[in-house]
Amino acid sequence: MSHLEYFKNRHTIRKYQSQEISKEKLDEMLAAAFHAPNTGNMQWYSVVVTCDENKKQELAPAHFNQPSVTGAAAVLTFCIDLNRFEHWCKINNAQPGFNNFQSFIAGIIDTSIVAQQFCTIAELSGFGTCYLGTTAYNAPLIAEILKLPKRVVPVITVTVGLPLETEPQGATTRIPAQAIIHYEQYQHPTDEDIRSYYKQIEEESHKFVVENAKETLAQVFTDVRYPKESAEHFSKIYQEFIKENEF
Amino acid sequence: MSHLEYFKNRHTIRKYQSQEISKEKLDEMLAAAFHAPNTGNMQWYSVVVTCDENKKQELAPAHFNQPSVTGAAAVLTFCIDLNRFEHWCKINNAQPGFNNFQSFIAGIIDTSIVAQQFCTIAELSGFGTCYLGTTAYNAPLIAEILKLPKRVVPVITVTVGLPLETEPQGATTRIPAQAIIHYEQYQHPTDEDIRSYYKQIEEESHKFVVENAKETLAQVFTDVRYPKESAEHFSKIYQEFIKENEF
């Protein structure tokens, strides 16, 4: 299989075999991932690896008890980490000026990049991975459980393990690439364009419209999966947490 | 070369051959990258591809005239895009509730992930890539040049092209993986740990200390490369731009 085939067919894996991953294997894959590009080679990130069963149980509620947490061989929490770099600055007679939004943005981009590099490496090594978007919801609780110091902010959680055979194979449907790629300047879609972009996903996901007694798939997203009130609630928590961490 | 070897040895490439990349090749690599994981399969991102020489010239000042912009075969601006998804919601009788910080965070994570997936695919296909961290500095100017509508926020720029033979080969030195990986809970480094983590980078980068007439490498980062005043200035611009875009 050419590398392009892997990228076109990859799939999130939420259920895993009970087999552990050795520390050596995790370290090897993470060390390779740390060669991903990052801002100014400052590596403003840390990864907390949870293998201990009790710790996974402790983390689970922070991720709304999604079963991939306790079912994974390892749970990796990728964090923005300014603590380490600023420590280095302070013992080297340098005054860090990273208490600002741009440093937060650089940190979140670099943390996301390194998490994705790890996922690619893990998947190419035969493991399955799953991102949990809940990390930015319950960051204060996660920080407490993982004993994060100030200036360390959880951003992304990845669960990893050997895939159960019953897990789905092959690519999830995406909207057409031409909906996303704009040559030279942004191409404004018409209503007709938009309808055609989402046609296949609407057809394939029709059961969710029925199950949730909604009129359209879009309503499943806005009313059920990502309701405004919940997003606003967790926005406030994350913004306050970032502020407490001096970003 | 095993895939792990590629990941351990990859290197940013800033100088390119003058040869173009075909639209077909770019589309193929981007379409594969769009299978990267994303929040709820909502794909809140767009990519504006700049191949036109005049457009590259126009973009260059927004990136402080870094030569990789005008020298690249293509310049890719990866943006958070809520415009397309909310357009779909509106023509489907759904009220989007994404005008908040959590949606911005989901967008920036997903945009970073897809940019990184593209870079990995491009590098495995023989191209060189370079991230420009300047996108989040001059987002309003970039948005104007690329004619981005409201709710579309530039996050990352990647330049891409066939590497010049004179470009460096092999990995850039990183701090040791054990400085970044924490098992079960955050491991607080001592001053001695910190000194050992940065020892090799300090030795290899000593010339920058001399060139900039500083006492330590950390001061090169805090005083020369990433000064507080500049970060604060651009923080304000990006925060205002995000607000104008209703995040």
Short mmCIF file of N, CA, C and O in Angstrom, two decimals, chain A residues 102-198:
data_model
loop_
_atom_site.label_atom_id
_atom_site.label_comp_id
_atom_site.label_asym_id
_atom_site.label_seq_id
_atom_site.Cartn_x
_atom_site.Cartn_y
_atom_site.Cartn_z
N GLN A 102 -0.79 35.44 21.49
CA GLN A 102 0.00 34.88 20.40
C GLN A 102 0.77 33.64 20.86
O GLN A 102 0.90 32.68 20.10
N SER A 103 1.27 33.67 22.08
CA SER A 103 2.01 32.51 22.59
C SER A 103 1.05 31.34 22.80
O SER A 103 1.40 30.18 22.53
N PHE A 104 -0.17 31.65 23.25
CA PHE A 104 -1.18 30.60 23.37
C PHE A 104 -1.48 29.99 22.00
O PHE A 104 -1.55 28.76 21.86
N ILE A 105 -1.63 30.84 20.98
CA ILE A 105 -1.92 30.36 19.62
C ILE A 105 -0.77 29.50 19.10
O ILE A 105 -0.99 28.40 18.57
N ALA A 106 0.46 29.97 19.27
CA ALA A 106 1.62 29.16 18.84
C ALA A 106 1.62 27.83 19.57
O ALA A 106 1.87 26.77 18.98
N GLY A 107 1.31 27.86 20.86
CA GLY A 107 1.28 26.64 21.66
C GLY A 107 0.22 25.66 21.20
O GLY A 107 0.47 24.46 21.09
N ILE A 108 -0.97 26.16 20.91
CA ILE A 108 -2.06 25.26 20.53
C ILE A 108 -1.81 24.68 19.14
O ILE A 108 -2.10 23.50 18.89
N ILE A 109 -1.24 25.47 18.25
CA ILE A 109 -0.91 24.96 16.90
C ILE A 109 0.16 23.86 17.04
O ILE A 109 0.01 22.76 16.49
N ASP A 110 1.22 24.15 17.78
CA ASP A 110 2.32 23.18 17.88
C ASP A 110 1.90 21.90 18.61
O ASP A 110 2.33 20.80 18.26
N THR A 111 1.04 22.06 19.60
CA THR A 111 0.53 20.89 20.33
C THR A 111 -0.34 20.03 19.42
O THR A 111 -0.26 18.79 19.44
N SER A 112 -1.16 20.67 18.60
CA SER A 112 -2.01 19.93 17.66
C SER A 112 -1.16 19.20 16.61
O SER A 112 -1.44 18.05 16.26
N ILE A 113 -0.15 19.89 16.12
CA ILE A 113 0.73 19.30 15.09
C ILE A 113 1.42 18.06 15.64
O ILE A 113 1.49 17.02 14.97
N VAL A 114 1.93 18.14 16.85
CA VAL A 114 2.67 17.01 17.40
C VAL A 114 1.72 15.86 17.73
O VAL A 114 2.07 14.68 17.55
N ALA A 115 0.51 16.17 18.17
CA ALA A 115 -0.49 15.12 18.42
C ALA A 115 -0.82 14.39 17.11
O ALA A 115 -0.90 13.15 17.08
N GLN A 116 -0.99 15.17 16.05
CA GLN A 116 -1.33 14.55 14.77
C GLN A 116 -0.15 13.71 14.25
O GLN A 116 -0.35 12.63 13.69
N GLN A 117 1.07 14.22 14.44
CA GLN A 117 2.23 13.45 13.99
C GLN A 117 2.28 12.12 14.75
O GLN A 117 2.53 11.07 14.15
N PHE A 118 1.99 12.16 16.05
CA PHE A 118 1.96 10.91 16.83
C PHE A 118 0.89 9.96 16.27
O PHE A 118 1.14 8.76 16.12
N CYS A 119 -0.29 10.49 16.00
CA CYS A 119 -1.38 9.62 15.49
C CYS A 119 -0.99 8.96 14.18
O CYS A 119 -1.25 7.77 13.97
N THR A 120 -0.38 9.72 13.30
CA THR A 120 0.04 9.15 12.01
C THR A 120 1.06 8.04 12.22
O THR A 120 0.95 6.96 11.63
N ILE A 121 2.03 8.29 13.08
CA ILE A 121 3.06 7.28 13.36
C ILE A 121 2.43 6.04 14.00
O ILE A 121 2.73 4.91 13.62
N ALA A 122 1.54 6.25 14.96
CA ALA A 122 0.90 5.12 15.64
C ALA A 122 0.06 4.31 14.66
O ALA A 122 0.11 3.07 14.65
N GLU A 123 -0.69 5.00 13.80
CA GLU A 123 -1.53 4.28 12.83
C GLU A 123 -0.67 3.51 11.83
O GLU A 123 -0.98 2.36 11.49
N LEU A 124 0.39 4.14 11.37
CA LEU A 124 1.30 3.44 10.43
C LEU A 124 2.01 2.27 11.12
O LEU A 124 2.51 1.37 10.46
N SER A 125 2.06 2.29 12.45
CA SER A 125 2.67 1.20 13.22
C SER A 125 1.65 0.13 13.61
O SER A 125 1.97 -0.78 14.37
N GLY A 126 0.41 0.27 13.13
CA GLY A 126 -0.59 -0.77 13.36
C GLY A 126 -1.55 -0.50 14.51
O GLY A 126 -2.44 -1.31 14.78
N PHE A 127 -1.39 0.63 15.18
CA PHE A 127 -2.30 0.96 16.28
C PHE A 127 -3.51 1.76 15.76
O PHE A 127 -3.47 2.31 14.66
N GLY A 128 -4.55 1.79 16.56
CA GLY A 128 -5.69 2.65 16.26
C GLY A 128 -5.67 3.82 17.23
O GLY A 128 -5.20 3.70 18.37
N THR A 129 -6.17 4.97 16.77
CA THR A 129 -6.17 6.17 17.62
C THR A 129 -7.54 6.86 17.55
O THR A 129 -8.27 6.71 16.58
N CYS A 130 -7.82 7.61 18.60
CA CYS A 130 -9.07 8.38 18.65
C CYS A 130 -8.81 9.71 19.39
O CYS A 130 -8.29 9.70 20.50
N TYR A 131 -9.16 10.80 18.75
CA TYR A 131 -9.08 12.12 19.40
C TYR A 131 -10.31 12.33 20.27
O TYR A 131 -11.43 11.99 19.86
N LEU A 132 -10.10 12.94 21.44
CA LEU A 132 -11.22 13.34 22.28
C LEU A 132 -11.27 14.87 22.33
O LEU A 132 -10.33 15.51 22.83
N GLY A 133 -12.35 15.41 21.81
CA GLY A 133 -12.48 16.87 21.78
C GLY A 133 -12.86 17.46 23.12
O GLY A 133 -12.95 18.67 23.28
N THR A 134 -13.06 16.58 24.09
CA THR A 134 -13.53 17.00 25.41
C THR A 134 -12.43 17.63 26.29
O THR A 134 -12.74 18.20 27.33
N THR A 135 -11.19 17.52 25.85
CA THR A 135 -10.06 18.02 26.65
C THR A 135 -10.17 19.52 26.91
O THR A 135 -9.91 19.99 28.02
N ALA A 136 -10.56 20.27 25.87
CA ALA A 136 -10.69 21.72 26.03
C ALA A 136 -11.97 22.09 26.80
O ALA A 136 -12.17 23.25 27.14
N TYR A 137 -12.84 21.13 27.05
CA TYR A 137 -14.04 21.39 27.86
C TYR A 137 -13.69 21.34 29.35
O TYR A 137 -14.06 22.21 30.11
N ASN A 138 -13.00 20.28 29.71
CA ASN A 138 -12.76 20.03 31.14
C ASN A 138 -11.29 20.16 31.52
O ASN A 138 -10.78 19.42 32.35
N ALA A 139 -10.63 21.12 30.91
CA ALA A 139 -9.20 21.31 31.15
C ALA A 139 -8.84 21.48 32.63
O ALA A 139 -7.85 20.89 33.09
N PRO A 140 -9.61 22.25 33.40
CA PRO A 140 -9.21 22.42 34.81
C PRO A 140 -9.20 21.09 35.58
O PRO A 140 -8.28 20.83 36.35
N LEU A 141 -10.20 20.25 35.34
CA LEU A 141 -10.27 18.96 36.01
C LEU A 141 -9.12 18.05 35.57
O LEU A 141 -8.46 17.38 36.39
N ILE A 142 -8.85 18.04 34.27
CA ILE A 142 -7.75 17.21 33.74
C ILE A 142 -6.41 17.68 34.32
O ILE A 142 -5.57 16.87 34.70
N ALA A 143 -6.24 18.99 34.39
CA ALA A 143 -4.99 19.55 34.94
C ALA A 143 -4.78 19.11 36.38
O ALA A 143 -3.66 18.82 36.81
N GLU A 144 -5.88 19.04 37.12
CA GLU A 144 -5.81 18.62 38.53
C GLU A 144 -5.41 17.14 38.62
O GLU A 144 -4.52 16.78 39.40
N ILE A 145 -6.06 16.31 37.82
CA ILE A 145 -5.79 14.86 37.87
C ILE A 145 -4.34 14.56 37.46
O ILE A 145 -3.68 13.72 38.06
N LEU A 146 -3.85 15.28 36.45
CA LEU A 146 -2.50 15.00 35.94
C LEU A 146 -1.42 15.83 36.65
O LEU A 146 -0.25 15.77 36.29
N LYS A 147 -1.86 16.60 37.65
CA LYS A 147 -0.95 17.43 38.46
C LYS A 147 -0.11 18.38 37.59
O LYS A 147 1.11 18.52 37.76
N LEU A 148 -0.79 19.04 36.68
CA LEU A 148 -0.09 19.99 35.81
C LEU A 148 0.23 21.27 36.57
O LEU A 148 -0.63 21.79 37.29
N PRO A 149 1.43 21.79 36.41
CA PRO A 149 1.76 23.07 37.03
C PRO A 149 1.14 24.21 36.21
O PRO A 149 0.61 23.99 35.12
N LYS A 150 1.23 25.40 36.74
CA LYS A 150 0.80 26.59 36.01
C LYS A 150 1.56 26.67 34.69
O LYS A 150 2.70 26.19 34.61
N ARG A 151 0.94 27.28 33.70
CA ARG A 151 1.52 27.48 32.35
C ARG A 151 1.50 26.20 31.51
O ARG A 151 2.10 26.15 30.45
N VAL A 152 0.80 25.17 32.01
CA VAL A 152 0.63 23.94 31.23
C VAL A 152 -0.88 23.74 31.03
O VAL A 152 -1.62 23.63 32.01
N VAL A 153 -1.32 23.74 29.77
CA VAL A 153 -2.76 23.74 29.45
C VAL A 153 -3.09 22.53 28.56
O VAL A 153 -2.57 22.42 27.45
N PRO A 154 -3.97 21.63 29.04
CA PRO A 154 -4.36 20.50 28.20
C PRO A 154 -5.14 20.96 26.97
O PRO A 154 -6.00 21.85 27.07
N VAL A 155 -4.84 20.38 25.83
CA VAL A 155 -5.48 20.79 24.57
C VAL A 155 -6.18 19.62 23.89
O VAL A 155 -7.31 19.73 23.44
N ILE A 156 -5.47 18.50 23.80
CA ILE A 156 -5.94 17.35 23.01
C ILE A 156 -5.68 16.07 23.78
O ILE A 156 -4.62 15.91 24.38
N THR A 157 -6.64 15.14 23.73
CA THR A 157 -6.39 13.80 24.25
C THR A 157 -6.52 12.80 23.11
O THR A 157 -7.42 12.92 22.28
N VAL A 158 -5.58 11.88 23.07
CA VAL A 158 -5.59 10.81 22.07
C VAL A 158 -5.59 9.48 22.81
O VAL A 158 -4.76 9.27 23.69
N THR A 159 -6.54 8.61 22.47
CA THR A 159 -6.50 7.25 23.01
C THR A 159 -5.87 6.35 21.95
O THR A 159 -6.04 6.58 20.76
N VAL A 160 -5.16 5.33 22.42
CA VAL A 160 -4.41 4.49 21.47
C VAL A 160 -4.39 3.03 21.95
O VAL A 160 -4.40 2.76 23.15
N GLY A 161 -4.42 2.13 21.00
CA GLY A 161 -4.38 0.70 21.31
C GLY A 161 -4.47 -0.09 20.02
O GLY A 161 -4.68 0.48 18.94
N LEU A 162 -4.31 -1.41 20.14
CA LEU A 162 -4.49 -2.26 18.96
C LEU A 162 -5.98 -2.34 18.65
O LEU A 162 -6.79 -2.58 19.55
N PRO A 163 -6.36 -2.14 17.40
CA PRO A 163 -7.80 -2.10 17.04
C PRO A 163 -8.49 -3.43 17.28
O PRO A 163 -7.92 -4.49 17.00
N LEU A 164 -9.70 -3.38 17.79
CA LEU A 164 -10.55 -4.57 17.78
C LEU A 164 -10.91 -4.87 16.33
O LEU A 164 -11.13 -3.96 15.54
N GLU A 165 -11.00 -6.15 16.00
CA GLU A 165 -11.29 -6.51 14.61
C GLU A 165 -12.66 -6.02 14.14
O GLU A 165 -12.88 -5.81 12.96
N THR A 166 -13.56 -5.83 15.10
CA THR A 166 -14.90 -5.39 14.74
C THR A 166 -14.98 -3.90 14.41
O THR A 166 -16.02 -3.40 13.99
N GLU A 167 -13.89 -3.17 14.63
CA GLU A 167 -13.90 -1.74 14.36
C GLU A 167 -13.99 -1.48 12.84
O GLU A 167 -13.50 -2.26 12.04
N PRO A 168 -14.63 -0.35 12.46
CA PRO A 168 -14.81 -0.08 11.03
C PRO A 168 -13.48 0.07 10.28
O PRO A 168 -12.47 0.47 10.85
N GLN A 169 -13.52 -0.30 9.03
CA GLN A 169 -12.35 -0.21 8.15
C GLN A 169 -12.65 0.87 7.11
O GLN A 169 -13.79 1.06 6.75
N GLY A 170 -11.60 1.48 6.61
CA GLY A 170 -11.76 2.38 5.47
C GLY A 170 -12.25 3.75 5.87
O GLY A 170 -12.64 4.00 7.01
N ALA A 171 -12.21 4.66 4.90
CA ALA A 171 -12.41 6.08 5.15
C ALA A 171 -13.85 6.43 5.51
O ALA A 171 -14.79 5.81 5.03
N THR A 172 -13.99 7.42 6.38
CA THR A 172 -15.27 8.09 6.64
C THR A 172 -15.50 9.07 5.49
O THR A 172 -14.56 9.68 4.99
N THR A 173 -16.75 9.23 5.08
CA THR A 173 -17.07 10.17 4.00
C THR A 173 -16.73 11.60 4.42
O THR A 173 -17.08 12.02 5.53
N ARG A 174 -16.05 12.30 3.54
CA ARG A 174 -15.78 13.72 3.74
C ARG A 174 -16.51 14.50 2.66
O ARG A 174 -16.89 13.93 1.63
N ILE A 175 -16.70 15.81 2.87
CA ILE A 175 -17.23 16.64 1.79
C ILE A 175 -16.19 16.68 0.67
O ILE A 175 -15.00 16.42 0.91
N PRO A 176 -16.59 16.98 -0.58
CA PRO A 176 -15.63 16.95 -1.69
C PRO A 176 -14.48 17.95 -1.47
O PRO A 176 -14.69 19.04 -0.93
N ALA A 177 -13.30 17.54 -1.90
CA ALA A 177 -12.11 18.38 -1.70
C ALA A 177 -12.30 19.76 -2.32
O ALA A 177 -11.84 20.76 -1.78
N GLN A 178 -13.01 19.84 -3.43
CA GLN A 178 -13.16 21.15 -4.10
C GLN A 178 -14.00 22.13 -3.27
O GLN A 178 -13.98 23.33 -3.52
N ALA A 179 -14.72 21.61 -2.26
CA ALA A 179 -15.45 22.51 -1.35
C ALA A 179 -14.49 23.24 -0.41
O ALA A 179 -14.82 24.29 0.14
N ILE A 180 -13.30 22.66 -0.23
CA ILE A 180 -12.35 23.13 0.79
C ILE A 180 -11.18 23.88 0.17
O ILE A 180 -10.59 24.76 0.78
N ILE A 181 -10.82 23.50 -1.07
CA ILE A 181 -9.66 24.09 -1.74
C ILE A 181 -10.10 25.29 -2.57
O ILE A 181 -11.02 25.20 -3.38
N HIS A 182 -9.43 26.42 -2.36
CA HIS A 182 -9.74 27.66 -3.09
C HIS A 182 -8.47 28.12 -3.78
O HIS A 182 -7.49 28.44 -3.10
N TYR A 183 -8.46 28.16 -5.11
CA TYR A 183 -7.26 28.64 -5.79
C TYR A 183 -7.26 30.17 -5.88
O TYR A 183 -8.24 30.77 -6.29
N GLU A 184 -6.15 30.74 -5.45
CA GLU A 184 -5.86 32.19 -5.51
C GLU A 184 -6.74 33.04 -4.59
O GLU A 184 -6.24 33.93 -3.93
N GLN A 185 -8.04 32.82 -4.55
CA GLN A 185 -8.85 33.54 -3.57
C GLN A 185 -10.08 32.71 -3.19
O GLN A 185 -10.40 31.74 -3.87
N TYR A 186 -10.70 33.08 -2.09
CA TYR A 186 -11.83 32.31 -1.57
C TYR A 186 -12.96 32.29 -2.59
O TYR A 186 -13.37 33.32 -3.12
N GLN A 187 -13.47 31.12 -2.88
CA GLN A 187 -14.58 30.95 -3.84
C GLN A 187 -15.88 30.84 -3.05
O GLN A 187 -16.05 29.90 -2.28
N HIS A 188 -16.76 31.79 -3.22
CA HIS A 188 -17.99 31.82 -2.42
C HIS A 188 -19.01 30.83 -2.96
O HIS A 188 -19.47 30.98 -4.08
N PRO A 189 -19.37 29.82 -2.15
CA PRO A 189 -20.31 28.82 -2.65
C PRO A 189 -21.74 29.36 -2.71
O PRO A 189 -22.14 30.18 -1.89
N THR A 190 -22.49 28.90 -3.68
CA THR A 190 -23.93 29.21 -3.77
C THR A 190 -24.69 28.20 -2.90
O THR A 190 -24.12 27.19 -2.46
N ASP A 191 -25.96 28.45 -2.68
CA ASP A 191 -26.78 27.49 -1.95
C ASP A 191 -26.72 26.12 -2.63
O ASP A 191 -26.63 25.07 -1.96
N GLU A 192 -26.73 26.15 -3.95
CA GLU A 192 -26.71 24.91 -4.72
C GLU A 192 -25.39 24.15 -4.49
O GLU A 192 -25.39 22.93 -4.33
N ASP A 193 -24.28 24.89 -4.49
CA ASP A 193 -22.97 24.28 -4.20
C ASP A 193 -23.02 23.58 -2.83
O ASP A 193 -22.62 22.43 -2.69
N ILE A 194 -23.50 24.32 -1.84
CA ILE A 194 -23.53 23.81 -0.47
C ILE A 194 -24.36 22.52 -0.41
O ILE A 194 -23.94 21.52 0.18
N ARG A 195 -25.53 22.55 -1.06
CA ARG A 195 -26.36 21.34 -1.06
C ARG A 195 -25.61 20.15 -1.65
O ARG A 195 -25.69 19.03 -1.14
N SER A 196 -24.88 20.40 -2.73
CA SER A 196 -24.16 19.28 -3.38
C SER A 196 -23.00 18.79 -2.50
O SER A 196 -22.74 17.59 -2.44
N TYR A 197 -22.33 19.71 -1.81
CA TYR A 197 -21.19 19.30 -0.95
C TYR A 197 -21.63 18.31 0.14
O TYR A 197 -20.91 17.39 0.50
N TYR A 198 -22.80 18.58 0.73
CA TYR A 198 -23.21 17.80 1.91
C TYR A 198 -24.18 16.66 1.57
O TYR A 198 -24.66 15.97 2.45
#
